[in-house]
Amino acid sequence: DAGVIQSPRHEVTEMGQEVTLRCKPISGHNSLFWYRQTMMRGLELLIYFNNNVPIDDSGMPEDRFSAKMPNASFSTLKIQPSEPRDSAVYFCASRRGTGTYEQYFGPGTRLTVT
Amino acid sequence: TQLLEQSPQFLSIQEGENLTVYCNSSSVFSSLQWYRQEPGEGPVLLVTVVTGGEVKKLKRLTFQFGDARKDSSLHITAAQPGDTGLYLCAGAKSGAGSYQLTFGKGTKLSVIP
């Protein structure tokens, strides 16, 4: 069975450019999470979707960040404009149902903003 | 404020040694999970503990949830190079916001052959 799929795996961009990260959750999972991981702050939850609806976006750093989930099999995280401090590894995770806490992570996108 | 403190932050040991890493909090969690993350990959779930005092074993790994459900430990017996990685604990709370996992910063383990 395919796990969570993320693309691209690596992204290098210049400050001010728009960046779009993509995620395909595990089929049948109805919860999706976007996280950011840095050495300083560890894993931070950015936004949580349940049944394609954003439930909690309190972790989104600022208005430059936006996330969408147009259907059950696809989500995007967009940064516009990007800044060097956005450099991090961004993970997407999915979960089946709401009665379990087990989350399955994708391989991540390593973003470098120069 | 870091809700989950993991210690030690880094650990380097020889193959065959035993080790224990810790995950501590002042908050009570309804469940706690341990993940292992290898370089260039996402975290992979190892175990979920739910009941205070619960002990779970996964081959050479032993996980314990504290009686008060505020802390947890992971003990590895006879460590192998394949155990190398970042070990993350994550706590879940019941009620509103129960979907959310709070992650510690992790213990980076290196097992030297």
PDB file of C-alpha atoms in Angstrom:
ATOM      1  CA  ASP A   1       0.000   0.000   0.000  1.00  0.00           C
ATOM      2  CA  ALA A   2       1.277   3.499  -0.807  1.00  0.00           C
ATOM      3  CA  GLY A   3       2.039   5.710   2.131  1.00  0.00           C
ATOM      4  CA  VAL A   4       1.685   9.461   2.272  1.00  0.00           C
ATOM      5  CA  ILE A   5       3.217  11.000  -0.826  1.00  0.00           C
ATOM      6  CA  GLN A   6       4.814  14.427  -0.844  1.00  0.00           C
ATOM      7  CA  SER A   7       6.322  16.459  -3.644  1.00  0.00           C
ATOM      8  CA  PRO A   8       8.750  17.865  -4.296  1.00  0.00           C
ATOM      9  CA  ARG A   9      11.251  16.190  -1.954  1.00  0.00           C
ATOM     10  CA  HIS A  10      13.579  19.152  -2.176  1.00  0.00           C
ATOM     11  CA  GLU A  11      12.880  22.758  -3.113  1.00  0.00           C
ATOM     12  CA  VAL A  12      15.388  25.581  -3.369  1.00  0.00           C
ATOM     13  CA  THR A  13      13.998  29.000  -4.123  1.00  0.00           C
ATOM     14  CA  GLU A  14      14.873  32.639  -3.797  1.00  0.00           C
ATOM     15  CA  MET A  15      13.353  34.955  -1.261  1.00  0.00           C
ATOM     16  CA  GLY A  16      10.114  36.456  -2.524  1.00  0.00           C
ATOM     17  CA  GLN A  17       9.160  33.536  -4.731  1.00  0.00           C
ATOM     18  CA  GLU A  18       5.995  31.500  -4.328  1.00  0.00           C
ATOM     19  CA  VAL A  19       6.410  27.932  -3.115  1.00  0.00           C
ATOM     20  CA  THR A  20       3.786  25.188  -3.342  1.00  0.00           C
ATOM     21  CA  LEU A  21       4.157  21.906  -1.498  1.00  0.00           C
ATOM     22  CA  ARG A  22       1.916  18.973  -2.334  1.00  0.00           C
ATOM     23  CA  CYS A  23       0.581  16.013  -0.406  1.00  0.00           C
ATOM     24  CA  LYS A  24      -1.422  12.910  -1.212  1.00  0.00           C
ATOM     25  CA  PRO A  25      -2.703  11.240   1.973  1.00  0.00           C
ATOM     26  CA  ILE A  26      -3.234   7.533   2.427  1.00  0.00           C
ATOM     27  CA  SER A  27      -6.457   6.417   0.752  1.00  0.00           C
ATOM     28  CA  GLY A  28      -9.301   6.153   3.250  1.00  0.00           C
ATOM     29  CA  HIS A  29      -7.707   8.520   5.763  1.00  0.00           C
ATOM     30  CA  ASN A  30      -9.929  11.498   6.497  1.00  0.00           C
ATOM     31  CA  SER A  31      -7.613  13.628   8.611  1.00  0.00           C
ATOM     32  CA  LEU A  32      -4.599  15.492   7.223  1.00  0.00           C
ATOM     33  CA  PHE A  33      -1.934  17.459   9.024  1.00  0.00           C
ATOM     34  CA  TRP A  34       0.828  19.802   7.840  1.00  0.00           C
ATOM     35  CA  TYR A  35       3.884  20.115  10.088  1.00  0.00           C
ATOM     36  CA  ARG A  36       7.127  22.059   9.941  1.00  0.00           C
ATOM     37  CA  GLN A  37      10.339  20.695  11.486  1.00  0.00           C
ATOM     38  CA  THR A  38      13.398  22.737  12.424  1.00  0.00           C
ATOM     39  CA  MET A  39      16.293  22.065  14.757  1.00  0.00           C
ATOM     40  CA  MET A  40      15.316  24.954  16.993  1.00  0.00           C
ATOM     41  CA  ARG A  41      11.585  24.326  17.313  1.00  0.00           C
ATOM     42  CA  GLY A  42      11.171  20.638  16.506  1.00  0.00           C
ATOM     43  CA  LEU A  43       7.920  19.490  14.886  1.00  0.00           C
ATOM     44  CA  GLU A  44       5.216  22.131  14.846  1.00  0.00           C
ATOM     45  CA  LEU A  45       1.643  21.609  13.667  1.00  0.00           C
ATOM     46  CA  LEU A  46       0.687  24.177  11.051  1.00  0.00           C
ATOM     47  CA  ILE A  47      -2.842  23.153  10.070  1.00  0.00           C
ATOM     48  CA  TYR A  48      -5.275  20.261  10.494  1.00  0.00           C
ATOM     49  CA  PHE A  49      -7.995  19.192   8.042  1.00  0.00           C
ATOM     50  CA  ASN A  50     -10.824  16.777   8.785  1.00  0.00           C
ATOM     51  CA  ASN A  51     -12.924  15.554   5.855  1.00  0.00           C
ATOM     52  CA  ASN A  52     -11.235  18.196   3.673  1.00  0.00           C
ATOM     53  CA  VAL A  53     -12.308  21.046   5.967  1.00  0.00           C
ATOM     54  CA  PRO A  54      -9.680  23.136   7.805  1.00  0.00           C
ATOM     55  CA  ILE A  55     -10.372  22.696  11.511  1.00  0.00           C
ATOM     56  CA  ASP A  56      -7.407  24.385  13.146  1.00  0.00           C
ATOM     57  CA  ASP A  57      -4.985  26.709  11.384  1.00  0.00           C
ATOM     58  CA  SER A  58      -3.704  28.414  14.518  1.00  0.00           C
ATOM     59  CA  GLY A  59      -0.218  27.080  13.829  1.00  0.00           C
ATOM     60  CA  MET A  60       0.109  28.830  10.476  1.00  0.00           C
ATOM     61  CA  PRO A  61       2.859  31.380  11.053  1.00  0.00           C
ATOM     62  CA  GLU A  62       1.358  34.303   9.169  1.00  0.00           C
ATOM     63  CA  ASP A  63      -0.701  35.320   6.187  1.00  0.00           C
ATOM     64  CA  ARG A  64       2.074  34.313   3.815  1.00  0.00           C
ATOM     65  CA  PHE A  65       1.111  30.703   4.501  1.00  0.00           C
ATOM     66  CA  SER A  66      -2.051  29.135   3.118  1.00  0.00           C
ATOM     67  CA  ALA A  67      -3.274  25.553   2.772  1.00  0.00           C
ATOM     68  CA  LYS A  68      -6.041  23.930   0.777  1.00  0.00           C
ATOM     69  CA  MET A  69      -7.579  20.500   0.520  1.00  0.00           C
ATOM     70  CA  PRO A  70      -9.836  20.474  -2.551  1.00  0.00           C
ATOM     71  CA  ASN A  71     -10.574  16.745  -2.224  1.00  0.00           C
ATOM     72  CA  ALA A  72      -9.820  13.746  -0.059  1.00  0.00           C
ATOM     73  CA  SER A  73      -6.711  12.782  -1.997  1.00  0.00           C
ATOM     74  CA  PHE A  74      -4.835  16.071  -2.352  1.00  0.00           C
ATOM     75  CA  SER A  75      -3.638  18.996  -0.286  1.00  0.00           C
ATOM     76  CA  THR A  76      -1.307  21.926  -0.887  1.00  0.00           C
ATOM     77  CA  LEU A  77       0.654  24.233   1.366  1.00  0.00           C
ATOM     78  CA  LYS A  78       1.605  27.511  -0.247  1.00  0.00           C
ATOM     79  CA  ILE A  79       4.056  30.158   0.902  1.00  0.00           C
ATOM     80  CA  GLN A  80       3.871  33.504  -0.844  1.00  0.00           C
ATOM     81  CA  PRO A  81       6.206  35.340  -0.652  1.00  0.00           C
ATOM     82  CA  SER A  82       8.810  33.006   0.791  1.00  0.00           C
ATOM     83  CA  GLU A  83      11.471  34.187   3.236  1.00  0.00           C
ATOM     84  CA  PRO A  84      14.779  32.613   4.384  1.00  0.00           C
ATOM     85  CA  ARG A  85      13.278  31.903   7.826  1.00  0.00           C
ATOM     86  CA  ASP A  86      10.772  29.584   6.135  1.00  0.00           C
ATOM     87  CA  SER A  87      13.614  27.142   5.426  1.00  0.00           C
ATOM     88  CA  ALA A  88      12.667  23.869   7.104  1.00  0.00           C
ATOM     89  CA  VAL A  89      11.405  20.379   6.408  1.00  0.00           C
ATOM     90  CA  TYR A  90       7.652  20.323   5.840  1.00  0.00           C
ATOM     91  CA  PHE A  91       5.773  17.107   6.581  1.00  0.00           C
ATOM     92  CA  CYS A  92       2.306  16.009   5.684  1.00  0.00           C
ATOM     93  CA  ALA A  93       0.648  13.319   7.800  1.00  0.00           C
ATOM     94  CA  SER A  94      -2.676  11.553   7.545  1.00  0.00           C
ATOM     95  CA  ARG A  95      -4.850   9.647   9.980  1.00  0.00           C
ATOM     96  CA  ARG A  96      -7.770   7.278   9.648  1.00  0.00           C
ATOM     97  CA  GLY A  97     -10.808   8.431  11.594  1.00  0.00           C
ATOM     98  CA  THR A  98     -10.881  10.586  14.696  1.00  0.00           C
ATOM     99  CA  GLY A  99     -10.846   7.865  17.320  1.00  0.00           C
ATOM    100  CA  THR A 100      -7.200   7.041  16.859  1.00  0.00           C
ATOM    101  CA  TYR A 101      -4.148   9.187  17.418  1.00  0.00           C
ATOM    102  CA  GLU A 102      -1.873   7.306  15.028  1.00  0.00           C
ATOM    103  CA  GLN A 103      -0.557   9.555  12.302  1.00  0.00           C
ATOM    104  CA  TYR A 104       1.334   8.400   9.227  1.00  0.00           C
ATOM    105  CA  PHE A 105       3.940  10.798   7.926  1.00  0.00           C
ATOM    106  CA  GLY A 106       5.175  11.417   4.436  1.00  0.00           C
ATOM    107  CA  PRO A 107       8.895  11.683   3.623  1.00  0.00           C
ATOM    108  CA  GLY A 108       8.836  15.481   3.839  1.00  0.00           C
ATOM    109  CA  THR A 109       9.832  18.368   1.600  1.00  0.00           C
ATOM    110  CA  ARG A 110      13.117  20.065   2.444  1.00  0.00           C
ATOM    111  CA  LEU A 111      12.663  23.754   1.625  1.00  0.00           C
ATOM    112  CA  THR A 112      15.596  26.114   1.336  1.00  0.00           C
ATOM    113  CA  VAL A 113      14.914  29.794   0.741  1.00  0.00           C
ATOM    114  CA  THR A 114      17.999  31.818  -0.172  1.00  0.00           C
TER     115      THR A 114
ATOM    116  CA  THR B   1       6.983  26.690  26.463  1.00  0.00           C
ATOM    117  CA  GLN B   2       8.064  23.181  25.541  1.00  0.00           C
ATOM    118  CA  LEU B   3       5.316  20.914  26.886  1.00  0.00           C
ATOM    119  CA  LEU B   4       7.271  17.708  26.343  1.00  0.00           C
ATOM    120  CA  GLU B   5      10.911  17.645  27.374  1.00  0.00           C
ATOM    121  CA  GLN B   6      13.067  14.849  26.012  1.00  0.00           C
ATOM    122  CA  SER B   7      16.410  13.858  27.446  1.00  0.00           C
ATOM    123  CA  PRO B   8      19.124  13.432  26.626  1.00  0.00           C
ATOM    124  CA  GLN B   9      19.104  15.549  23.504  1.00  0.00           C
ATOM    125  CA  PHE B  10      21.988  13.564  21.972  1.00  0.00           C
ATOM    126  CA  LEU B  11      23.282  10.091  22.796  1.00  0.00           C
ATOM    127  CA  SER B  12      26.165   8.209  21.228  1.00  0.00           C
ATOM    128  CA  ILE B  13      26.814   4.645  22.367  1.00  0.00           C
ATOM    129  CA  GLN B  14      28.615   1.500  21.273  1.00  0.00           C
ATOM    130  CA  GLU B  15      26.792  -1.423  19.725  1.00  0.00           C
ATOM    131  CA  GLY B  16      25.586  -3.819  22.396  1.00  0.00           C
ATOM    132  CA  GLU B  17      25.089  -1.233  25.147  1.00  0.00           C
ATOM    133  CA  ASN B  18      21.777  -0.538  26.847  1.00  0.00           C
ATOM    134  CA  LEU B  19      20.194   2.908  26.996  1.00  0.00           C
ATOM    135  CA  THR B  20      17.158   4.753  28.289  1.00  0.00           C
ATOM    136  CA  VAL B  21      15.689   7.982  26.959  1.00  0.00           C
ATOM    137  CA  TYR B  22      13.068  10.046  28.712  1.00  0.00           C
ATOM    138  CA  CYS B  23      10.033  12.127  27.863  1.00  0.00           C
ATOM    139  CA  ASN B  24       8.698  14.374  30.635  1.00  0.00           C
ATOM    140  CA  SER B  25       5.869  16.849  30.993  1.00  0.00           C
ATOM    141  CA  SER B  26       3.937  18.746  33.637  1.00  0.00           C
ATOM    142  CA  SER B  27       0.767  18.014  31.654  1.00  0.00           C
ATOM    143  CA  VAL B  28      -1.359  14.893  31.715  1.00  0.00           C
ATOM    144  CA  PHE B  29      -1.846  13.132  28.395  1.00  0.00           C
ATOM    145  CA  SER B  30      -4.537  10.640  27.451  1.00  0.00           C
ATOM    146  CA  SER B  31      -2.007   8.758  25.372  1.00  0.00           C
ATOM    147  CA  LEU B  32       1.604   9.012  24.379  1.00  0.00           C
ATOM    148  CA  GLN B  33       3.327   7.854  21.230  1.00  0.00           C
ATOM    149  CA  TRP B  34       6.923   7.163  20.338  1.00  0.00           C
ATOM    150  CA  TYR B  35       8.206   7.687  16.817  1.00  0.00           C
ATOM    151  CA  ARG B  36      11.573   7.008  15.184  1.00  0.00           C
ATOM    152  CA  GLN B  37      12.763   9.266  12.412  1.00  0.00           C
ATOM    153  CA  GLU B  38      15.665   8.397  10.128  1.00  0.00           C
ATOM    154  CA  PRO B  39      17.572  11.026   8.120  1.00  0.00           C
ATOM    155  CA  GLY B  40      15.610  12.200   5.105  1.00  0.00           C
ATOM    156  CA  GLU B  41      12.431  10.446   6.174  1.00  0.00           C
ATOM    157  CA  GLY B  42       9.311  11.208   8.144  1.00  0.00           C
ATOM    158  CA  PRO B  43       8.675   9.933  11.670  1.00  0.00           C
ATOM    159  CA  VAL B  44       7.433   6.347  11.885  1.00  0.00           C
ATOM    160  CA  LEU B  45       5.185   5.287  14.749  1.00  0.00           C
ATOM    161  CA  LEU B  46       6.715   2.684  17.094  1.00  0.00           C
ATOM    162  CA  VAL B  47       4.124   2.409  19.852  1.00  0.00           C
ATOM    163  CA  THR B  48       1.161   4.044  21.552  1.00  0.00           C
ATOM    164  CA  VAL B  49       0.713   3.800  25.330  1.00  0.00           C
ATOM    165  CA  VAL B  50      -2.614   4.695  26.852  1.00  0.00           C
ATOM    166  CA  THR B  51      -2.883   3.441  30.429  1.00  0.00           C
ATOM    167  CA  GLY B  52      -0.888   4.882  33.334  1.00  0.00           C
ATOM    168  CA  GLY B  53       1.853   2.424  34.282  1.00  0.00           C
ATOM    169  CA  GLU B  54       1.540   0.569  30.982  1.00  0.00           C
ATOM    170  CA  VAL B  55       4.609  -1.244  29.671  1.00  0.00           C
ATOM    171  CA  LYS B  56       4.919  -2.335  26.053  1.00  0.00           C
ATOM    172  CA  LYS B  57       7.700  -4.288  24.454  1.00  0.00           C
ATOM    173  CA  LEU B  58       8.738  -4.241  20.824  1.00  0.00           C
ATOM    174  CA  LYS B  59      11.619  -6.701  20.414  1.00  0.00           C
ATOM    175  CA  ARG B  60      14.557  -5.012  22.189  1.00  0.00           C
ATOM    176  CA  LEU B  61      12.588  -1.810  22.884  1.00  0.00           C
ATOM    177  CA  THR B  62      10.615  -1.370  26.116  1.00  0.00           C
ATOM    178  CA  PHE B  63       8.228   1.567  26.492  1.00  0.00           C
ATOM    179  CA  GLN B  64       6.714   2.674  29.788  1.00  0.00           C
ATOM    180  CA  PHE B  65       4.000   5.228  30.486  1.00  0.00           C
ATOM    181  CA  GLY B  66       4.213   6.898  33.883  1.00  0.00           C
ATOM    182  CA  ASP B  67       1.522   6.192  36.470  1.00  0.00           C
ATOM    183  CA  ALA B  68       0.339   9.806  36.318  1.00  0.00           C
ATOM    184  CA  ARG B  69       0.442   9.806  32.491  1.00  0.00           C
ATOM    185  CA  LYS B  70       2.837  12.756  32.485  1.00  0.00           C
ATOM    186  CA  ASP B  71       6.012  10.983  31.460  1.00  0.00           C
ATOM    187  CA  SER B  72       7.371   8.066  29.512  1.00  0.00           C
ATOM    188  CA  SER B  73      10.598   6.216  28.930  1.00  0.00           C
ATOM    189  CA  LEU B  74      12.081   4.140  26.156  1.00  0.00           C
ATOM    190  CA  HIS B  75      14.686   1.514  27.011  1.00  0.00           C
ATOM    191  CA  ILE B  76      16.736  -0.216  24.325  1.00  0.00           C
ATOM    192  CA  THR B  77      18.584  -3.406  25.169  1.00  0.00           C
ATOM    193  CA  ALA B  78      21.733  -4.346  23.266  1.00  0.00           C
ATOM    194  CA  ALA B  79      21.547  -1.432  20.848  1.00  0.00           C
ATOM    195  CA  GLN B  80      22.243  -2.096  17.175  1.00  0.00           C
ATOM    196  CA  PRO B  81      23.412   0.323  14.462  1.00  0.00           C
ATOM    197  CA  GLY B  82      19.950   0.006  12.943  1.00  0.00           C
ATOM    198  CA  ASP B  83      18.541   1.701  16.049  1.00  0.00           C
ATOM    199  CA  THR B  84      20.256   4.942  15.023  1.00  0.00           C
ATOM    200  CA  GLY B  85      17.794   7.768  14.514  1.00  0.00           C
ATOM    201  CA  LEU B  86      15.802  10.549  16.129  1.00  0.00           C
ATOM    202  CA  TYR B  87      13.355   9.293  18.758  1.00  0.00           C
ATOM    203  CA  LEU B  88      10.342  11.535  19.239  1.00  0.00           C
ATOM    204  CA  CYS B  89       7.659  11.315  21.857  1.00  0.00           C
ATOM    205  CA  ALA B  90       4.244  12.853  21.215  1.00  0.00           C
ATOM    206  CA  GLY B  91       1.393  13.354  23.649  1.00  0.00           C
ATOM    207  CA  ALA B  92      -2.306  13.523  22.898  1.00  0.00           C
ATOM    208  CA  LYS B  93      -4.930  15.118  25.114  1.00  0.00           C
ATOM    209  CA  SER B  94      -8.571  14.164  25.370  1.00  0.00           C
ATOM    210  CA  GLY B  95     -11.478  16.504  24.757  1.00  0.00           C
ATOM    211  CA  ALA B  96     -11.360  19.601  22.554  1.00  0.00           C
ATOM    212  CA  GLY B  97      -8.214  19.530  20.468  1.00  0.00           C
ATOM    213  CA  SER B  98      -7.781  15.810  20.955  1.00  0.00           C
ATOM    214  CA  TYR B  99      -6.659  15.465  17.357  1.00  0.00           C
ATOM    215  CA  GLN B 100      -3.491  17.368  18.155  1.00  0.00           C
ATOM    216  CA  LEU B 101      -0.205  15.705  19.037  1.00  0.00           C
ATOM    217  CA  THR B 102       2.376  17.696  20.986  1.00  0.00           C
ATOM    218  CA  PHE B 103       5.865  16.586  20.010  1.00  0.00           C
ATOM    219  CA  GLY B 104       9.056  16.729  21.988  1.00  0.00           C
ATOM    220  CA  LYS B 105      12.228  17.840  20.201  1.00  0.00           C
ATOM    221  CA  GLY B 106      13.598  14.332  20.265  1.00  0.00           C
ATOM    222  CA  THR B 107      16.656  12.360  21.297  1.00  0.00           C
ATOM    223  CA  LYS B 108      19.186  11.830  18.535  1.00  0.00           C
ATOM    224  CA  LEU B 109      20.702   8.377  19.003  1.00  0.00           C
ATOM    225  CA  SER B 110      23.855   7.168  17.288  1.00  0.00           C
ATOM    226  CA  VAL B 111      24.882   3.543  17.719  1.00  0.00           C
ATOM    227  CA  ILE B 112      28.481   2.982  16.728  1.00  0.00           C
ATOM    228  CA  PRO B 113      29.386  -0.447  15.310  1.00  0.00           C
TER     229      PRO B 113
END
